[in-house]
């Protein structure tokens, strides 16, 4: 999930406000996960982390974090569907009564 894709979703009108609130936290989650994945791999490889100046998150770890965020988003959509689906049905029924 690219930041531009996330921002487009958050600024659009398709998502329920509860899901928008949840997904807005992904702005910080993705880079935090990328850093954690980087650190975990470095520790597993036995790399000395005493010098943080050479610590850079690789593109591979950023992609891994983005993919994990997409996975988490799919679960969030299922969880929030119990809130959003009844409201969507009610809105559609109200709109259809015109």
Short mmCIF file of N, CA and C in Angstrom, two decimals:
data_model
loop_
_atom_site.label_atom_id
_atom_site.label_comp_id
_atom_site.label_asym_id
_atom_site.label_seq_id
_atom_site.Cartn_x
_atom_site.Cartn_y
_atom_site.Cartn_z
N UNK A 1 0.85 -1.17 0.00
CA UNK A 1 0.00 0.00 0.00
C UNK A 1 0.90 1.23 0.00
N UNK A 2 0.84 2.00 -1.06
CA UNK A 2 1.62 3.23 -1.14
C UNK A 2 0.91 4.33 -0.36
N UNK A 3 1.69 5.29 0.12
CA UNK A 3 1.11 6.39 0.89
C UNK A 3 0.09 7.15 0.06
N UNK A 4 0.35 7.31 -1.23
CA UNK A 4 -0.60 8.03 -2.08
C UNK A 4 -1.92 7.27 -2.19
N UNK A 5 -1.85 5.94 -2.25
CA UNK A 5 -3.08 5.13 -2.28
C UNK A 5 -3.85 5.27 -0.98
N UNK A 6 -3.13 5.24 0.13
CA UNK A 6 -3.77 5.38 1.43
C UNK A 6 -4.44 6.73 1.56
N UNK A 7 -3.73 7.78 1.17
CA UNK A 7 -4.30 9.13 1.27
C UNK A 7 -5.54 9.28 0.40
N UNK A 8 -5.53 8.68 -0.78
CA UNK A 8 -6.70 8.74 -1.66
C UNK A 8 -7.90 8.05 -1.01
N UNK A 9 -7.66 6.92 -0.37
CA UNK A 9 -8.74 6.21 0.32
C UNK A 9 -9.28 7.05 1.48
N UNK A 10 -8.37 7.64 2.25
CA UNK A 10 -8.78 8.40 3.42
C UNK A 10 -9.52 9.67 3.06
N UNK A 11 -9.19 10.27 1.93
CA UNK A 11 -9.82 11.53 1.53
C UNK A 11 -11.07 11.33 0.69
N UNK A 12 -11.29 10.11 0.25
CA UNK A 12 -12.48 9.82 -0.54
C UNK A 12 -13.71 9.72 0.35
N UNK A 13 -14.84 9.49 -0.26
CA UNK A 13 -16.10 9.42 0.48
C UNK A 13 -16.65 8.01 0.57
N UNK A 14 -15.88 7.01 0.18
CA UNK A 14 -16.39 5.65 0.13
C UNK A 14 -16.33 4.93 1.48
N UNK A 15 -15.41 5.33 2.34
CA UNK A 15 -15.18 4.60 3.59
C UNK A 15 -15.98 5.19 4.75
N UNK A 16 -16.38 4.32 5.65
CA UNK A 16 -17.06 4.73 6.88
C UNK A 16 -16.06 5.50 7.74
N UNK A 17 -16.51 6.51 8.49
CA UNK A 17 -15.59 7.28 9.33
C UNK A 17 -14.78 6.43 10.33
N UNK A 18 -15.37 5.36 10.83
CA UNK A 18 -14.63 4.50 11.76
C UNK A 18 -13.46 3.83 11.05
N UNK A 19 -13.67 3.39 9.82
CA UNK A 19 -12.59 2.76 9.06
C UNK A 19 -11.55 3.79 8.64
N UNK A 20 -11.99 5.00 8.32
CA UNK A 20 -11.04 6.07 7.99
C UNK A 20 -10.14 6.35 9.19
N UNK A 21 -10.73 6.40 10.37
CA UNK A 21 -9.95 6.63 11.58
C UNK A 21 -8.93 5.51 11.80
N UNK A 22 -9.37 4.29 11.58
CA UNK A 22 -8.47 3.14 11.75
C UNK A 22 -7.32 3.19 10.74
N UNK A 23 -7.66 3.38 9.48
CA UNK A 23 -6.64 3.35 8.43
C UNK A 23 -5.70 4.54 8.49
N UNK A 24 -6.14 5.65 9.08
CA UNK A 24 -5.26 6.82 9.17
C UNK A 24 -4.04 6.52 10.04
N UNK A 25 -4.15 5.54 10.90
CA UNK A 25 -3.01 5.14 11.73
C UNK A 25 -1.94 4.43 10.92
N UNK A 26 -2.28 3.98 9.72
CA UNK A 26 -1.32 3.27 8.88
C UNK A 26 -0.24 4.21 8.35
N UNK A 27 -0.46 5.52 8.42
CA UNK A 27 0.57 6.48 8.01
C UNK A 27 1.84 6.26 8.82
N UNK A 28 1.66 5.93 10.08
CA UNK A 28 2.80 5.67 10.95
C UNK A 28 3.14 4.19 11.01
N UNK A 29 2.14 3.33 10.87
CA UNK A 29 2.34 1.90 11.02
C UNK A 29 3.30 1.34 9.97
N UNK A 30 3.13 1.71 8.73
CA UNK A 30 3.96 1.13 7.66
C UNK A 30 5.44 1.43 7.85
N UNK A 31 5.84 2.67 8.07
CA UNK A 31 7.27 2.92 8.29
C UNK A 31 7.79 2.28 9.57
N UNK A 32 6.96 2.22 10.61
CA UNK A 32 7.38 1.58 11.85
C UNK A 32 7.61 0.10 11.64
N UNK A 33 6.71 -0.55 10.90
CA UNK A 33 6.89 -1.97 10.60
C UNK A 33 8.14 -2.20 9.75
N UNK A 34 8.37 -1.33 8.78
CA UNK A 34 9.55 -1.48 7.92
C UNK A 34 10.82 -1.43 8.76
N UNK A 35 10.87 -0.52 9.72
CA UNK A 35 12.04 -0.42 10.59
C UNK A 35 12.17 -1.67 11.46
N UNK A 36 11.07 -2.14 12.00
CA UNK A 36 11.12 -3.36 12.81
C UNK A 36 11.58 -4.57 12.01
N UNK A 37 11.08 -4.70 10.78
CA UNK A 37 11.51 -5.80 9.91
C UNK A 37 13.01 -5.70 9.62
N UNK A 38 13.49 -4.49 9.39
CA UNK A 38 14.91 -4.27 9.14
C UNK A 38 15.74 -4.68 10.35
N UNK A 39 15.33 -4.21 11.51
CA UNK A 39 16.08 -4.53 12.73
C UNK A 39 16.06 -6.02 13.03
N UNK A 40 14.91 -6.65 12.85
CA UNK A 40 14.80 -8.09 13.12
C UNK A 40 15.73 -8.88 12.21
N UNK A 41 15.78 -8.51 10.92
CA UNK A 41 16.67 -9.22 10.00
C UNK A 41 18.14 -8.98 10.32
N UNK A 42 18.44 -7.77 10.75
CA UNK A 42 19.84 -7.49 11.10
C UNK A 42 20.27 -8.26 12.35
N UNK A 43 19.39 -8.33 13.33
CA UNK A 43 19.72 -9.09 14.55
C UNK A 43 19.84 -10.57 14.21
N UNK A 44 18.94 -11.08 13.38
CA UNK A 44 18.99 -12.49 12.99
C UNK A 44 20.28 -12.81 12.23
N UNK A 45 20.79 -11.82 11.48
CA UNK A 45 22.03 -12.03 10.73
C UNK A 45 23.28 -11.79 11.59
N UNK A 46 23.08 -11.35 12.84
CA UNK A 46 24.21 -11.12 13.73
C UNK A 46 24.88 -9.78 13.53
N UNK A 47 24.21 -8.85 12.89
CA UNK A 47 24.77 -7.52 12.65
C UNK A 47 24.82 -6.73 13.95
N UNK A 48 25.91 -6.01 14.15
CA UNK A 48 26.06 -5.16 15.33
C UNK A 48 25.23 -3.89 15.13
N UNK A 49 24.32 -3.63 16.05
CA UNK A 49 23.45 -2.45 15.95
C UNK A 49 23.95 -1.30 16.81
N UNK A 50 25.20 -1.37 17.24
CA UNK A 50 25.75 -0.33 18.12
C UNK A 50 25.92 1.01 17.41
N UNK A 51 26.07 0.99 16.08
CA UNK A 51 26.25 2.23 15.31
C UNK A 51 24.98 2.49 14.49
N UNK A 52 24.04 3.25 15.04
CA UNK A 52 22.78 3.47 14.33
C UNK A 52 22.89 4.40 13.13
N UNK A 53 24.04 5.05 12.94
CA UNK A 53 24.18 6.00 11.83
C UNK A 53 24.13 5.30 10.47
N UNK A 54 24.48 4.01 10.42
CA UNK A 54 24.43 3.30 9.14
C UNK A 54 23.13 2.52 8.96
N UNK A 55 22.18 2.77 9.82
CA UNK A 55 20.91 2.06 9.73
C UNK A 55 20.00 2.73 8.71
N UNK A 56 19.71 2.01 7.66
CA UNK A 56 18.77 2.45 6.63
C UNK A 56 17.80 1.32 6.37
N UNK A 57 16.54 1.66 6.20
CA UNK A 57 15.53 0.66 5.89
C UNK A 57 15.60 0.37 4.40
N UNK A 58 15.73 -0.89 4.05
CA UNK A 58 15.83 -1.26 2.64
C UNK A 58 14.46 -1.21 1.97
N UNK A 59 14.49 -1.11 0.67
CA UNK A 59 13.25 -1.11 -0.12
C UNK A 59 12.50 -2.42 0.09
N UNK A 60 13.24 -3.51 0.23
CA UNK A 60 12.62 -4.81 0.45
C UNK A 60 11.79 -4.82 1.74
N UNK A 61 12.33 -4.23 2.79
CA UNK A 61 11.60 -4.18 4.06
C UNK A 61 10.42 -3.22 3.98
N UNK A 62 10.55 -2.15 3.23
CA UNK A 62 9.43 -1.22 3.03
C UNK A 62 8.30 -1.92 2.27
N UNK A 63 8.66 -2.69 1.26
CA UNK A 63 7.64 -3.44 0.51
C UNK A 63 6.98 -4.50 1.39
N UNK A 64 7.78 -5.14 2.22
CA UNK A 64 7.25 -6.14 3.14
C UNK A 64 6.25 -5.50 4.11
N UNK A 65 6.57 -4.33 4.62
CA UNK A 65 5.68 -3.61 5.53
C UNK A 65 4.41 -3.18 4.82
N UNK A 66 4.54 -2.71 3.58
CA UNK A 66 3.36 -2.29 2.82
C UNK A 66 2.43 -3.48 2.56
N UNK A 67 3.01 -4.61 2.24
CA UNK A 67 2.21 -5.81 2.00
C UNK A 67 1.50 -6.25 3.28
N UNK A 68 2.18 -6.14 4.40
CA UNK A 68 1.56 -6.51 5.67
C UNK A 68 0.42 -5.55 6.02
N UNK A 69 0.59 -4.27 5.70
CA UNK A 69 -0.49 -3.30 5.93
C UNK A 69 -1.71 -3.62 5.06
N UNK A 70 -1.48 -4.06 3.84
CA UNK A 70 -2.60 -4.46 2.98
C UNK A 70 -3.33 -5.65 3.60
N UNK A 71 -2.57 -6.59 4.12
CA UNK A 71 -3.16 -7.75 4.80
C UNK A 71 -3.99 -7.30 6.00
N UNK A 72 -3.43 -6.40 6.81
CA UNK A 72 -4.16 -5.89 7.96
C UNK A 72 -5.40 -5.11 7.55
N UNK A 73 -5.31 -4.38 6.45
CA UNK A 73 -6.47 -3.63 5.97
C UNK A 73 -7.61 -4.55 5.59
N UNK A 74 -7.29 -5.68 4.97
CA UNK A 74 -8.35 -6.62 4.59
C UNK A 74 -9.07 -7.14 5.83
N UNK A 75 -8.34 -7.36 6.90
CA UNK A 75 -8.97 -7.79 8.14
C UNK A 75 -9.79 -6.66 8.76
N UNK A 76 -9.27 -5.46 8.72
CA UNK A 76 -10.00 -4.31 9.27
C UNK A 76 -11.31 -4.11 8.53
N UNK A 77 -11.29 -4.26 7.22
CA UNK A 77 -12.53 -4.09 6.46
C UNK A 77 -13.57 -5.13 6.86
N UNK A 78 -13.13 -6.35 7.10
CA UNK A 78 -14.07 -7.38 7.54
C UNK A 78 -14.61 -7.07 8.93
N UNK A 79 -13.74 -6.61 9.81
CA UNK A 79 -14.17 -6.31 11.18
C UNK A 79 -15.14 -5.13 11.18
N UNK A 80 -14.81 -4.09 10.44
CA UNK A 80 -15.65 -2.90 10.42
C UNK A 80 -16.91 -3.08 9.57
N UNK A 81 -16.99 -4.14 8.80
CA UNK A 81 -18.18 -4.35 7.97
C UNK A 81 -19.43 -4.54 8.82
N UNK A 82 -19.27 -5.03 10.04
CA UNK A 82 -20.44 -5.17 10.92
C UNK A 82 -21.00 -3.81 11.32
N UNK A 83 -20.17 -2.78 11.25
CA UNK A 83 -20.63 -1.42 11.54
C UNK A 83 -21.10 -0.72 10.28
N UNK A 84 -20.34 -0.88 9.23
CA UNK A 84 -20.62 -0.12 8.01
C UNK A 84 -21.75 -0.72 7.18
N UNK A 85 -21.89 -2.03 7.15
CA UNK A 85 -22.89 -2.64 6.29
C UNK A 85 -24.31 -2.25 6.67
N UNK A 86 -24.73 -2.34 7.94
CA UNK A 86 -26.10 -1.93 8.26
C UNK A 86 -26.38 -0.46 7.93
N UNK A 87 -25.40 0.40 8.15
CA UNK A 87 -25.59 1.81 7.85
C UNK A 87 -25.70 2.03 6.35
N UNK A 88 -24.91 1.29 5.58
CA UNK A 88 -24.99 1.42 4.13
C UNK A 88 -26.35 0.95 3.63
N UNK A 89 -26.84 -0.15 4.17
CA UNK A 89 -28.16 -0.64 3.77
C UNK A 89 -29.23 0.38 4.12
N UNK A 90 -29.16 0.95 5.31
CA UNK A 90 -30.16 1.94 5.73
C UNK A 90 -30.11 3.17 4.82
N UNK A 91 -28.92 3.60 4.46
CA UNK A 91 -28.80 4.75 3.56
C UNK A 91 -29.37 4.44 2.19
N UNK A 92 -29.12 3.25 1.69
CA UNK A 92 -29.65 2.87 0.38
C UNK A 92 -31.17 2.78 0.42
N UNK A 93 -31.72 2.24 1.51
CA UNK A 93 -33.18 2.15 1.63
C UNK A 93 -33.80 3.53 1.72
N UNK A 94 -33.16 4.43 2.48
CA UNK A 94 -33.67 5.80 2.61
C UNK A 94 -33.61 6.51 1.26
N UNK A 95 -32.53 6.32 0.55
CA UNK A 95 -32.38 6.96 -0.77
C UNK A 95 -33.42 6.42 -1.75
N UNK A 96 -33.75 5.15 -1.64
CA UNK A 96 -34.70 4.53 -2.56
C UNK A 96 -36.14 4.91 -2.31
N UNK A 97 -36.45 5.55 -1.16
CA UNK A 97 -37.83 5.93 -0.82
C UNK A 97 -38.24 7.25 -1.43
N UNK A 98 -37.31 7.94 -2.06
CA UNK A 98 -37.62 9.27 -2.65
C UNK A 98 -38.71 9.21 -3.64
#
